[in-house]
Amino acid sequence: MTLAPESPTTGHAVDVRFSPDGTPLAIRHDGRIWMVDPDVHTAHWFTRDAWWETRTRAAVGTGDLVSVEHWQVQARPPQDSGELRTFTLRREPLAEVWQLESIS
């Protein structure tokens, strides 16, 4: 799926490669690899899932069921010297797959 400027939001899974310290290095989206620019500020934060709305039950010791992780990074294709795009990524509690929240 290619994101059009008029509909820049999605919920599609993306592959994210991280550095040893946990910072995103590259994103695979729509068959292309986007390299994160290390010289541009990245944002990393957590929000809380509305667990009371999902009514999900979990056994004791399952892990963190409420922290939603977010990254916002600037990236471009490797051979492209064009404009950087802003990727906002999110990962739901206990998920191993990252979701593309938006590209702008």
mmCIF file of N, CA, C and O in Angstrom:
data_model
loop_
_atom_site.group_PDB
_atom_site.id
_atom_site.type_symbol
_atom_site.label_atom_id
_atom_site.label_comp_id
_atom_site.label_asym_id
_atom_site.label_seq_id
_atom_site.Cartn_x
_atom_site.Cartn_y
_atom_site.Cartn_z
ATOM 1 N N MET A 1 0.835 -1.181 0.000
ATOM 2 C CA MET A 1 0.000 0.000 0.000
ATOM 3 C C MET A 1 0.870 1.230 0.000
ATOM 4 O O MET A 1 1.766 1.382 0.802
ATOM 5 N N THR A 2 0.623 2.137 -0.898
ATOM 6 C CA THR A 2 1.330 3.400 -0.946
ATOM 7 C C THR A 2 0.472 4.461 -0.299
ATOM 8 O O THR A 2 -0.709 4.578 -0.593
ATOM 9 N N LEU A 3 1.081 5.230 0.592
ATOM 10 C CA LEU A 3 0.337 6.275 1.280
ATOM 11 C C LEU A 3 0.287 7.524 0.426
ATOM 12 O O LEU A 3 1.296 8.004 -0.046
ATOM 13 N N ALA A 4 -0.890 8.050 0.218
ATOM 14 C CA ALA A 4 -1.067 9.288 -0.535
ATOM 15 C C ALA A 4 -1.113 10.451 0.442
ATOM 16 O O ALA A 4 -1.518 10.286 1.588
ATOM 17 N N PRO A 5 -0.705 11.650 0.018
ATOM 18 C CA PRO A 5 -0.726 12.808 0.909
ATOM 19 C C PRO A 5 -2.103 13.080 1.500
ATOM 20 O O PRO A 5 -2.215 13.567 2.610
ATOM 21 N N GLU A 6 -3.150 12.734 0.781
ATOM 22 C CA GLU A 6 -4.487 12.998 1.298
ATOM 23 C C GLU A 6 -4.930 11.963 2.328
ATOM 24 O O GLU A 6 -5.913 12.144 3.014
ATOM 25 N N SER A 7 -4.209 10.839 2.426
ATOM 26 C CA SER A 7 -4.533 9.830 3.443
ATOM 27 C C SER A 7 -3.237 9.305 4.065
ATOM 28 O O SER A 7 -2.846 8.176 3.822
ATOM 29 N N PRO A 8 -2.544 10.143 4.850
ATOM 30 C CA PRO A 8 -1.222 9.780 5.341
ATOM 31 C C PRO A 8 -1.199 8.864 6.557
ATOM 32 O O PRO A 8 -0.161 8.638 7.112
ATOM 33 N N THR A 9 -2.339 8.348 6.983
ATOM 34 C CA THR A 9 -2.365 7.509 8.173
ATOM 35 C C THR A 9 -2.651 6.068 7.792
ATOM 36 O O THR A 9 -3.440 5.796 6.914
ATOM 37 N N THR A 10 -1.991 5.153 8.481
ATOM 38 C CA THR A 10 -2.163 3.735 8.207
ATOM 39 C C THR A 10 -2.005 2.954 9.499
ATOM 40 O O THR A 10 -1.672 3.511 10.524
ATOM 41 N N GLY A 11 -2.216 1.694 9.436
ATOM 42 C CA GLY A 11 -1.999 0.832 10.588
ATOM 43 C C GLY A 11 -1.280 -0.432 10.153
ATOM 44 O O GLY A 11 -1.405 -1.457 10.782
ATOM 45 N N HIS A 12 -0.560 -0.335 9.059
ATOM 46 C CA HIS A 12 0.108 -1.494 8.485
ATOM 47 C C HIS A 12 1.396 -1.828 9.224
ATOM 48 O O HIS A 12 2.116 -0.945 9.680
ATOM 49 N N ALA A 13 1.690 -3.114 9.283
ATOM 50 C CA ALA A 13 2.913 -3.573 9.928
ATOM 51 C C ALA A 13 4.127 -3.169 9.100
ATOM 52 O O ALA A 13 4.077 -3.184 7.867
ATOM 53 N N VAL A 14 5.187 -2.795 9.785
ATOM 54 C CA VAL A 14 6.459 -2.464 9.140
ATOM 55 C C VAL A 14 7.567 -3.177 9.903
ATOM 56 O O VAL A 14 7.423 -3.498 11.079
ATOM 57 N N ASP A 15 8.657 -3.440 9.199
ATOM 58 C CA ASP A 15 9.845 -4.008 9.830
ATOM 59 C C ASP A 15 10.758 -2.849 10.212
ATOM 60 O O ASP A 15 10.978 -1.940 9.406
ATOM 61 N N VAL A 16 11.282 -2.891 11.417
ATOM 62 C CA VAL A 16 12.180 -1.838 11.896
ATOM 63 C C VAL A 16 13.475 -2.499 12.354
ATOM 64 O O VAL A 16 13.452 -3.463 13.114
ATOM 65 N N ARG A 17 14.596 -1.983 11.869
ATOM 66 C CA ARG A 17 15.910 -2.464 12.310
ATOM 67 C C ARG A 17 16.443 -1.453 13.322
ATOM 68 O O ARG A 17 16.412 -0.255 13.079
ATOM 69 N N PHE A 18 16.937 -1.978 14.443
ATOM 70 C CA PHE A 18 17.424 -1.134 15.529
ATOM 71 C C PHE A 18 18.927 -1.291 15.727
ATOM 72 O O PHE A 18 19.497 -2.346 15.454
ATOM 73 N N SER A 19 19.557 -0.236 16.243
ATOM 74 C CA SER A 19 20.964 -0.286 16.625
ATOM 75 C C SER A 19 21.068 -1.054 17.951
ATOM 76 O O SER A 19 20.055 -1.287 18.610
ATOM 77 N N PRO A 20 22.278 -1.418 18.364
ATOM 78 C CA PRO A 20 22.430 -2.118 19.644
ATOM 79 C C PRO A 20 21.885 -1.324 20.837
ATOM 80 O O PRO A 20 21.445 -1.907 21.821
ATOM 81 N N ASP A 21 21.881 0.009 20.748
ATOM 82 C CA ASP A 21 21.359 0.809 21.863
ATOM 83 C C ASP A 21 19.847 1.019 21.782
ATOM 84 O O ASP A 21 19.263 1.705 22.623
ATOM 85 N N GLY A 22 19.191 0.441 20.763
ATOM 86 C CA GLY A 22 17.736 0.490 20.675
ATOM 87 C C GLY A 22 17.154 1.610 19.846
ATOM 88 O O GLY A 22 15.947 1.827 19.850
ATOM 89 N N THR A 23 17.968 2.331 19.085
ATOM 90 C CA THR A 23 17.512 3.416 18.231
ATOM 91 C C THR A 23 17.201 2.881 16.831
ATOM 92 O O THR A 23 17.978 2.100 16.284
ATOM 93 N N PRO A 24 16.082 3.286 16.219
ATOM 94 C CA PRO A 24 15.771 2.810 14.860
ATOM 95 C C PRO A 24 16.833 3.238 13.841
ATOM 96 O O PRO A 24 17.287 4.389 13.851
ATOM 97 N N LEU A 25 17.235 2.302 12.980
ATOM 98 C CA LEU A 25 18.199 2.571 11.913
ATOM 99 C C LEU A 25 17.533 2.588 10.537
ATOM 100 O O LEU A 25 17.917 3.369 9.669
ATOM 101 N N ALA A 26 16.554 1.695 10.333
ATOM 102 C CA ALA A 26 15.918 1.564 9.026
ATOM 103 C C ALA A 26 14.506 1.016 9.190
ATOM 104 O O ALA A 26 14.216 0.315 10.153
ATOM 105 N N ILE A 27 13.664 1.362 8.215
ATOM 106 C CA ILE A 27 12.270 0.918 8.206
ATOM 107 C C ILE A 27 11.984 0.306 6.842
ATOM 108 O O ILE A 27 12.312 0.904 5.817
ATOM 109 N N ARG A 28 11.382 -0.871 6.819
ATOM 110 C CA ARG A 28 10.933 -1.471 5.555
ATOM 111 C C ARG A 28 9.433 -1.264 5.468
ATOM 112 O O ARG A 28 8.668 -1.752 6.287
ATOM 113 N N HIS A 29 9.037 -0.475 4.450
ATOM 114 C CA HIS A 29 7.620 -0.162 4.251
ATOM 115 C C HIS A 29 7.304 -0.179 2.762
ATOM 116 O O HIS A 29 8.025 0.404 1.962
ATOM 117 N N ASP A 30 6.236 -0.862 2.404
ATOM 118 C CA ASP A 30 5.744 -0.885 1.027
ATOM 119 C C ASP A 30 6.823 -1.350 0.044
ATOM 120 O O ASP A 30 6.953 -0.816 -1.043
ATOM 121 N N GLY A 31 7.624 -2.339 0.476
ATOM 122 C CA GLY A 31 8.651 -2.895 -0.396
ATOM 123 C C GLY A 31 9.907 -2.056 -0.517
ATOM 124 O O GLY A 31 10.806 -2.386 -1.280
ATOM 125 N N ARG A 32 10.002 -0.952 0.220
ATOM 126 C CA ARG A 32 11.178 -0.080 0.166
ATOM 127 C C ARG A 32 11.819 -0.003 1.543
ATOM 128 O O ARG A 32 11.147 -0.121 2.554
ATOM 129 N N ILE A 33 13.119 0.232 1.524
ATOM 130 C CA ILE A 33 13.833 0.442 2.779
ATOM 131 C C ILE A 33 14.086 1.939 2.916
ATOM 132 O O ILE A 33 14.535 2.593 1.972
ATOM 133 N N TRP A 34 13.762 2.445 4.075
ATOM 134 C CA TRP A 34 13.946 3.861 4.407
ATOM 135 C C TRP A 34 15.012 3.941 5.493
ATOM 136 O O TRP A 34 14.869 3.320 6.543
ATOM 137 N N MET A 35 16.074 4.684 5.241
ATOM 138 C CA MET A 35 17.163 4.821 6.203
ATOM 139 C C MET A 35 16.876 6.009 7.120
ATOM 140 O O MET A 35 16.608 7.120 6.650
ATOM 141 N N VAL A 36 16.949 5.777 8.413
ATOM 142 C CA VAL A 36 16.737 6.839 9.392
ATOM 143 C C VAL A 36 17.966 7.740 9.402
ATOM 144 O O VAL A 36 19.101 7.255 9.455
ATOM 145 N N ASP A 37 17.753 9.043 9.327
ATOM 146 C CA ASP A 37 18.849 10.009 9.349
ATOM 147 C C ASP A 37 19.337 10.156 10.793
ATOM 148 O O ASP A 37 18.601 10.647 11.647
ATOM 149 N N PRO A 38 20.590 9.747 11.073
ATOM 150 C CA PRO A 38 21.097 9.807 12.448
ATOM 151 C C PRO A 38 21.379 11.231 12.931
ATOM 152 O O PRO A 38 21.538 11.460 14.127
ATOM 153 N N ASP A 39 21.433 12.182 12.000
ATOM 154 C CA ASP A 39 21.745 13.563 12.366
ATOM 155 C C ASP A 39 20.505 14.387 12.688
ATOM 156 O O ASP A 39 20.611 15.552 13.042
ATOM 157 N N VAL A 40 19.327 13.794 12.554
ATOM 158 C CA VAL A 40 18.080 14.499 12.820
ATOM 159 C C VAL A 40 17.476 13.948 14.109
ATOM 160 O O VAL A 40 17.503 12.742 14.354
ATOM 161 N N HIS A 41 16.934 14.827 14.912
ATOM 162 C CA HIS A 41 16.355 14.442 16.203
ATOM 163 C C HIS A 41 15.267 13.375 16.029
ATOM 164 O O HIS A 41 14.430 13.464 15.140
ATOM 165 N N THR A 42 15.303 12.371 16.880
ATOM 166 C CA THR A 42 14.246 11.370 16.934
ATOM 167 C C THR A 42 13.507 11.547 18.259
ATOM 168 O O THR A 42 14.074 12.016 19.237
ATOM 169 N N ALA A 43 12.248 11.167 18.274
ATOM 170 C CA ALA A 43 11.454 11.238 19.502
ATOM 171 C C ALA A 43 11.023 9.831 19.885
ATOM 172 O O ALA A 43 10.658 9.024 19.027
ATOM 173 N N HIS A 44 11.082 9.557 21.163
ATOM 174 C CA HIS A 44 10.715 8.240 21.684
ATOM 175 C C HIS A 44 9.884 8.467 22.934
ATOM 176 O O HIS A 44 10.297 9.184 23.839
ATOM 177 N N TRP A 45 8.676 7.878 22.980
ATOM 178 C CA TRP A 45 7.817 8.061 24.141
ATOM 179 C C TRP A 45 6.889 6.869 24.298
ATOM 180 O O TRP A 45 6.795 6.031 23.422
ATOM 181 N N PHE A 46 6.221 6.840 25.433
ATOM 182 C CA PHE A 46 5.267 5.787 25.751
ATOM 183 C C PHE A 46 3.924 6.414 26.103
ATOM 184 O O PHE A 46 3.871 7.484 26.707
ATOM 185 N N THR A 47 2.843 5.745 25.713
ATOM 186 C CA THR A 47 1.499 6.102 26.148
ATOM 187 C C THR A 47 0.898 4.866 26.803
ATOM 188 O O THR A 47 1.502 3.797 26.794
ATOM 189 N N ARG A 48 -0.277 5.010 27.334
ATOM 190 C CA ARG A 48 -0.938 3.892 28.003
ATOM 191 C C ARG A 48 -2.123 3.408 27.196
ATOM 192 O O ARG A 48 -2.924 4.199 26.695
ATOM 193 N N ASP A 49 -2.241 2.100 27.072
ATOM 194 C CA ASP A 49 -3.362 1.479 26.394
ATOM 195 C C ASP A 49 -4.597 1.569 27.296
ATOM 196 O O ASP A 49 -4.496 1.532 28.515
ATOM 197 N N ALA A 50 -5.755 1.701 26.697
ATOM 198 C CA ALA A 50 -7.016 1.743 27.448
ATOM 199 C C ALA A 50 -7.443 0.309 27.762
ATOM 200 O O ALA A 50 -8.388 -0.215 27.195
ATOM 201 N N TRP A 51 -6.750 -0.319 28.687
ATOM 202 C CA TRP A 51 -6.990 -1.728 29.010
ATOM 203 C C TRP A 51 -8.415 -1.977 29.490
ATOM 204 O O TRP A 51 -8.957 -3.041 29.285
ATOM 205 N N TRP A 52 -9.026 -0.968 30.104
ATOM 206 C CA TRP A 52 -10.385 -1.137 30.610
ATOM 207 C C TRP A 52 -11.401 -1.255 29.472
ATOM 208 O O TRP A 52 -12.488 -1.764 29.675
ATOM 209 N N GLU A 53 -11.020 -0.784 28.258
ATOM 210 C CA GLU A 53 -11.913 -0.900 27.102
ATOM 211 C C GLU A 53 -11.720 -2.223 26.363
ATOM 212 O O GLU A 53 -12.636 -2.713 25.726
ATOM 213 N N THR A 54 -10.527 -2.780 26.418
ATOM 214 C CA THR A 54 -10.261 -4.027 25.690
ATOM 215 C C THR A 54 -10.724 -5.248 26.464
ATOM 216 O O THR A 54 -10.896 -6.308 25.882
ATOM 217 N N ARG A 55 -10.881 -5.106 27.758
ATOM 218 C CA ARG A 55 -11.309 -6.202 28.630
ATOM 219 C C ARG A 55 -10.416 -7.437 28.478
ATOM 220 O O ARG A 55 -10.866 -8.569 28.567
ATOM 221 N N THR A 56 -9.152 -7.202 28.192
ATOM 222 C CA THR A 56 -8.208 -8.305 28.043
ATOM 223 C C THR A 56 -7.776 -8.795 29.421
ATOM 224 O O THR A 56 -7.443 -8.009 30.284
ATOM 225 N N ARG A 57 -7.796 -10.081 29.593
ATOM 226 C CA ARG A 57 -7.338 -10.676 30.851
ATOM 227 C C ARG A 57 -5.994 -11.335 30.588
ATOM 228 O O ARG A 57 -5.750 -11.872 29.520
ATOM 229 N N ALA A 58 -5.178 -11.305 31.597
ATOM 230 C CA ALA A 58 -3.862 -11.913 31.454
ATOM 231 C C ALA A 58 -3.465 -12.576 32.764
ATOM 232 O O ALA A 58 -3.837 -12.121 33.844
ATOM 233 N N ALA A 59 -2.687 -13.611 32.631
ATOM 234 C CA ALA A 59 -2.185 -14.314 33.814
ATOM 235 C C ALA A 59 -1.141 -13.453 34.515
ATOM 236 O O ALA A 59 -0.464 -12.634 33.877
ATOM 237 N N VAL A 60 -1.003 -13.644 35.799
ATOM 238 C CA VAL A 60 0.014 -12.942 36.570
ATOM 239 C C VAL A 60 1.380 -13.238 35.960
ATOM 240 O O VAL A 60 1.677 -14.383 35.594
ATOM 241 N N GLY A 61 2.199 -12.197 35.811
ATOM 242 C CA GLY A 61 3.544 -12.366 35.268
ATOM 243 C C GLY A 61 3.624 -12.300 33.755
ATOM 244 O O GLY A 61 4.671 -12.549 33.175
ATOM 245 N N THR A 62 2.512 -11.975 33.085
ATOM 246 C CA THR A 62 2.489 -11.910 31.621
ATOM 247 C C THR A 62 3.413 -10.823 31.093
ATOM 248 O O THR A 62 4.025 -10.968 30.062
ATOM 249 N N GLY A 63 3.489 -9.710 31.789
ATOM 250 C CA GLY A 63 4.326 -8.604 31.342
ATOM 251 C C GLY A 63 3.541 -7.318 31.333
ATOM 252 O O GLY A 63 2.419 -7.243 31.849
ATOM 253 N N ASP A 64 4.117 -6.297 30.727
ATOM 254 C CA ASP A 64 3.510 -4.972 30.668
ATOM 255 C C ASP A 64 2.378 -4.986 29.640
ATOM 256 O O ASP A 64 2.608 -5.113 28.448
ATOM 257 N N LEU A 65 1.160 -4.838 30.096
ATOM 258 C CA LEU A 65 -0.008 -4.893 29.215
ATOM 259 C C LEU A 65 -0.566 -3.527 28.854
ATOM 260 O O LEU A 65 -1.587 -3.434 28.193
ATOM 261 N N VAL A 66 0.080 -2.462 29.304
ATOM 262 C CA VAL A 66 -0.500 -1.136 29.069
ATOM 263 C C VAL A 66 0.416 -0.155 28.346
ATOM 264 O O VAL A 66 -0.058 0.845 27.823
ATOM 265 N N SER A 67 1.706 -0.393 28.278
ATOM 266 C CA SER A 67 2.620 0.573 27.657
ATOM 267 C C SER A 67 2.669 0.423 26.139
ATOM 268 O O SER A 67 3.061 -0.620 25.621
ATOM 269 N N VAL A 68 2.269 1.483 25.440
ATOM 270 C CA VAL A 68 2.348 1.538 23.982
ATOM 271 C C VAL A 68 3.592 2.360 23.646
ATOM 272 O O VAL A 68 3.716 3.509 24.071
ATOM 273 N N GLU A 69 4.526 1.773 22.894
ATOM 274 C CA GLU A 69 5.784 2.443 22.565
ATOM 275 C C GLU A 69 5.662 3.172 21.235
ATOM 276 O O GLU A 69 5.084 2.655 20.285
ATOM 277 N N HIS A 70 6.235 4.373 21.163
ATOM 278 C CA HIS A 70 6.196 5.202 19.953
ATOM 279 C C HIS A 70 7.595 5.688 19.606
ATOM 280 O O HIS A 70 8.388 5.988 20.490
ATOM 281 N N TRP A 71 7.853 5.800 18.306
ATOM 282 C CA TRP A 71 9.054 6.452 17.782
ATOM 283 C C TRP A 71 8.615 7.389 16.665
ATOM 284 O O TRP A 71 7.732 7.043 15.869
ATOM 285 N N GLN A 72 9.256 8.538 16.586
ATOM 286 C CA GLN A 72 9.074 9.427 15.437
ATOM 287 C C GLN A 72 10.463 9.726 14.902
ATOM 288 O O GLN A 72 11.327 10.229 15.631
ATOM 289 N N VAL A 73 10.687 9.359 13.631
ATOM 290 C CA VAL A 73 12.009 9.476 13.017
ATOM 291 C C VAL A 73 11.891 10.119 11.636
ATOM 292 O O VAL A 73 10.824 10.123 11.033
ATOM 293 N N GLN A 74 13.014 10.631 11.151
ATOM 294 C CA GLN A 74 13.105 11.181 9.798
ATOM 295 C C GLN A 74 13.881 10.181 8.956
ATOM 296 O O GLN A 74 14.951 9.718 9.376
ATOM 297 N N ALA A 75 13.363 9.841 7.769
ATOM 298 C CA ALA A 75 14.016 8.822 6.940
ATOM 299 C C ALA A 75 13.839 9.124 5.467
ATOM 300 O O ALA A 75 12.941 9.874 5.071
ATOM 301 N N ARG A 76 14.704 8.499 4.655
ATOM 302 C CA ARG A 76 14.625 8.579 3.189
ATOM 303 C C ARG A 76 15.191 7.295 2.607
ATOM 304 O O ARG A 76 15.958 6.602 3.264
ATOM 305 N N PRO A 77 14.819 6.977 1.362
ATOM 306 C CA PRO A 77 15.421 5.795 0.722
ATOM 307 C C PRO A 77 16.937 5.980 0.602
ATOM 308 O O PRO A 77 17.410 7.107 0.467
ATOM 309 N N PRO A 78 17.739 4.894 0.647
ATOM 310 C CA PRO A 78 19.205 5.002 0.679
ATOM 311 C C PRO A 78 19.834 5.755 -0.490
ATOM 312 O O PRO A 78 20.769 6.498 -0.288
ATOM 313 N N GLN A 79 19.362 5.564 -1.706
ATOM 314 C CA GLN A 79 19.969 6.231 -2.857
ATOM 315 C C GLN A 79 19.255 7.531 -3.219
ATOM 316 O O GLN A 79 19.456 8.077 -4.289
ATOM 317 N N ASP A 80 18.446 8.035 -2.337
ATOM 318 C CA ASP A 80 17.642 9.220 -2.621
ATOM 319 C C ASP A 80 18.154 10.383 -1.773
ATOM 320 O O ASP A 80 18.247 10.273 -0.563
ATOM 321 N N SER A 81 18.501 11.470 -2.418
ATOM 322 C CA SER A 81 18.950 12.639 -1.668
ATOM 323 C C SER A 81 17.803 13.636 -1.495
ATOM 324 O O SER A 81 18.007 14.783 -1.156
ATOM 325 N N GLY A 82 16.585 13.164 -1.733
ATOM 326 C CA GLY A 82 15.412 14.021 -1.629
ATOM 327 C C GLY A 82 15.049 14.347 -0.197
ATOM 328 O O GLY A 82 15.775 14.063 0.756
ATOM 329 N N GLU A 83 13.887 14.906 -0.056
ATOM 330 C CA GLU A 83 13.392 15.362 1.230
ATOM 331 C C GLU A 83 13.151 14.207 2.198
ATOM 332 O O GLU A 83 12.687 13.137 1.819
ATOM 333 N N LEU A 84 13.454 14.451 3.457
ATOM 334 C CA LEU A 84 13.182 13.469 4.502
ATOM 335 C C LEU A 84 11.684 13.371 4.739
ATOM 336 O O LEU A 84 10.962 14.354 4.618
ATOM 337 N N ARG A 85 11.231 12.191 5.093
ATOM 338 C CA ARG A 85 9.836 11.961 5.479
ATOM 339 C C ARG A 85 9.819 11.641 6.959
ATOM 340 O O ARG A 85 10.721 10.996 7.465
ATOM 341 N N THR A 86 8.768 12.065 7.642
ATOM 342 C CA THR A 86 8.625 11.781 9.066
ATOM 343 C C THR A 86 7.756 10.546 9.249
ATOM 344 O O THR A 86 6.611 10.528 8.803
ATOM 345 N N PHE A 87 8.309 9.525 9.879
ATOM 346 C CA PHE A 87 7.601 8.280 10.167
ATOM 347 C C PHE A 87 7.246 8.262 11.647
ATOM 348 O O PHE A 87 8.115 8.481 12.497
ATOM 349 N N THR A 88 5.992 7.991 11.950
ATOM 350 C CA THR A 88 5.580 7.782 13.331
ATOM 351 C C THR A 88 5.191 6.314 13.459
ATOM 352 O O THR A 88 4.329 5.830 12.730
ATOM 353 N N LEU A 89 5.887 5.621 14.351
ATOM 354 C CA LEU A 89 5.719 4.180 14.541
ATOM 355 C C LEU A 89 5.161 3.912 15.928
ATOM 356 O O LEU A 89 5.396 4.683 16.859
ATOM 357 N N ARG A 90 4.435 2.810 16.064
ATOM 358 C CA ARG A 90 3.924 2.423 17.382
ATOM 359 C C ARG A 90 3.942 0.909 17.511
ATOM 360 O O ARG A 90 3.813 0.186 16.533
ATOM 361 N N ARG A 91 4.104 0.470 18.770
ATOM 362 C CA ARG A 91 4.062 -0.960 19.069
ATOM 363 C C ARG A 91 3.162 -1.151 20.272
ATOM 364 O O ARG A 91 3.371 -0.569 21.335
ATOM 365 N N GLU A 92 2.156 -1.973 20.085
ATOM 366 C CA GLU A 92 1.186 -2.259 21.139
ATOM 367 C C GLU A 92 1.830 -3.114 22.236
ATOM 368 O O GLU A 92 2.820 -3.801 21.984
ATOM 369 N N PRO A 93 1.253 -3.110 23.434
ATOM 370 C CA PRO A 93 1.801 -3.925 24.520
ATOM 371 C C PRO A 93 1.938 -5.393 24.124
ATOM 372 O O PRO A 93 1.035 -5.964 23.516
ATOM 373 N N LEU A 94 3.068 -5.965 24.431
ATOM 374 C CA LEU A 94 3.423 -7.364 24.174
ATOM 375 C C LEU A 94 3.533 -7.719 22.692
ATOM 376 O O LEU A 94 3.800 -8.867 22.356
ATOM 377 N N ALA A 95 3.333 -6.766 21.788
ATOM 378 C CA ALA A 95 3.441 -7.049 20.350
ATOM 379 C C ALA A 95 4.906 -7.069 19.935
ATOM 380 O O ALA A 95 5.740 -6.385 20.517
ATOM 381 N N GLU A 96 5.195 -7.843 18.927
ATOM 382 C CA GLU A 96 6.545 -7.876 18.367
ATOM 383 C C GLU A 96 6.592 -7.156 17.032
ATOM 384 O O GLU A 96 7.655 -6.967 16.468
ATOM 385 N N VAL A 97 5.443 -6.758 16.530
ATOM 386 C CA VAL A 97 5.350 -6.094 15.226
ATOM 387 C C VAL A 97 5.114 -4.606 15.435
ATOM 388 O O VAL A 97 4.277 -4.199 16.243
ATOM 389 N N TRP A 98 5.850 -3.796 14.688
ATOM 390 C CA TRP A 98 5.649 -2.347 14.713
ATOM 391 C C TRP A 98 4.597 -1.957 13.694
ATOM 392 O O TRP A 98 4.513 -2.551 12.617
ATOM 393 N N GLN A 99 3.799 -0.957 14.026
ATOM 394 C CA GLN A 99 2.764 -0.435 13.133
ATOM 395 C C GLN A 99 3.173 0.951 12.660
ATOM 396 O O GLN A 99 3.706 1.744 13.429
ATOM 397 N N LEU A 100 2.896 1.222 11.392
ATOM 398 C CA LEU A 100 3.120 2.556 10.842
ATOM 399 C C LEU A 100 1.894 3.384 11.155
ATOM 400 O O LEU A 100 0.805 3.132 10.629
ATOM 401 N N GLU A 101 2.056 4.357 12.020
ATOM 402 C CA GLU A 101 0.948 5.222 12.412
ATOM 403 C C GLU A 101 0.729 6.327 11.385
ATOM 404 O O GLU A 101 -0.400 6.646 11.037
ATOM 405 N N SER A 102 1.832 6.918 10.890
ATOM 406 C CA SER A 102 1.695 7.962 9.861
ATOM 407 C C SER A 102 3.029 8.233 9.192
ATOM 408 O O SER A 102 4.088 7.911 9.716
ATOM 409 N N ILE A 103 2.930 8.830 8.001
ATOM 410 C CA ILE A 103 4.087 9.366 7.267
ATOM 411 C C ILE A 103 3.694 10.779 6.858
ATOM 412 O O ILE A 103 2.597 10.997 6.341
ATOM 413 N N SER A 104 4.600 11.706 7.089
ATOM 414 C CA SER A 104 4.303 13.076 6.647
ATOM 415 C C SER A 104 5.524 13.697 5.999
ATOM 416 O O SER A 104 6.593 13.169 6.067
#
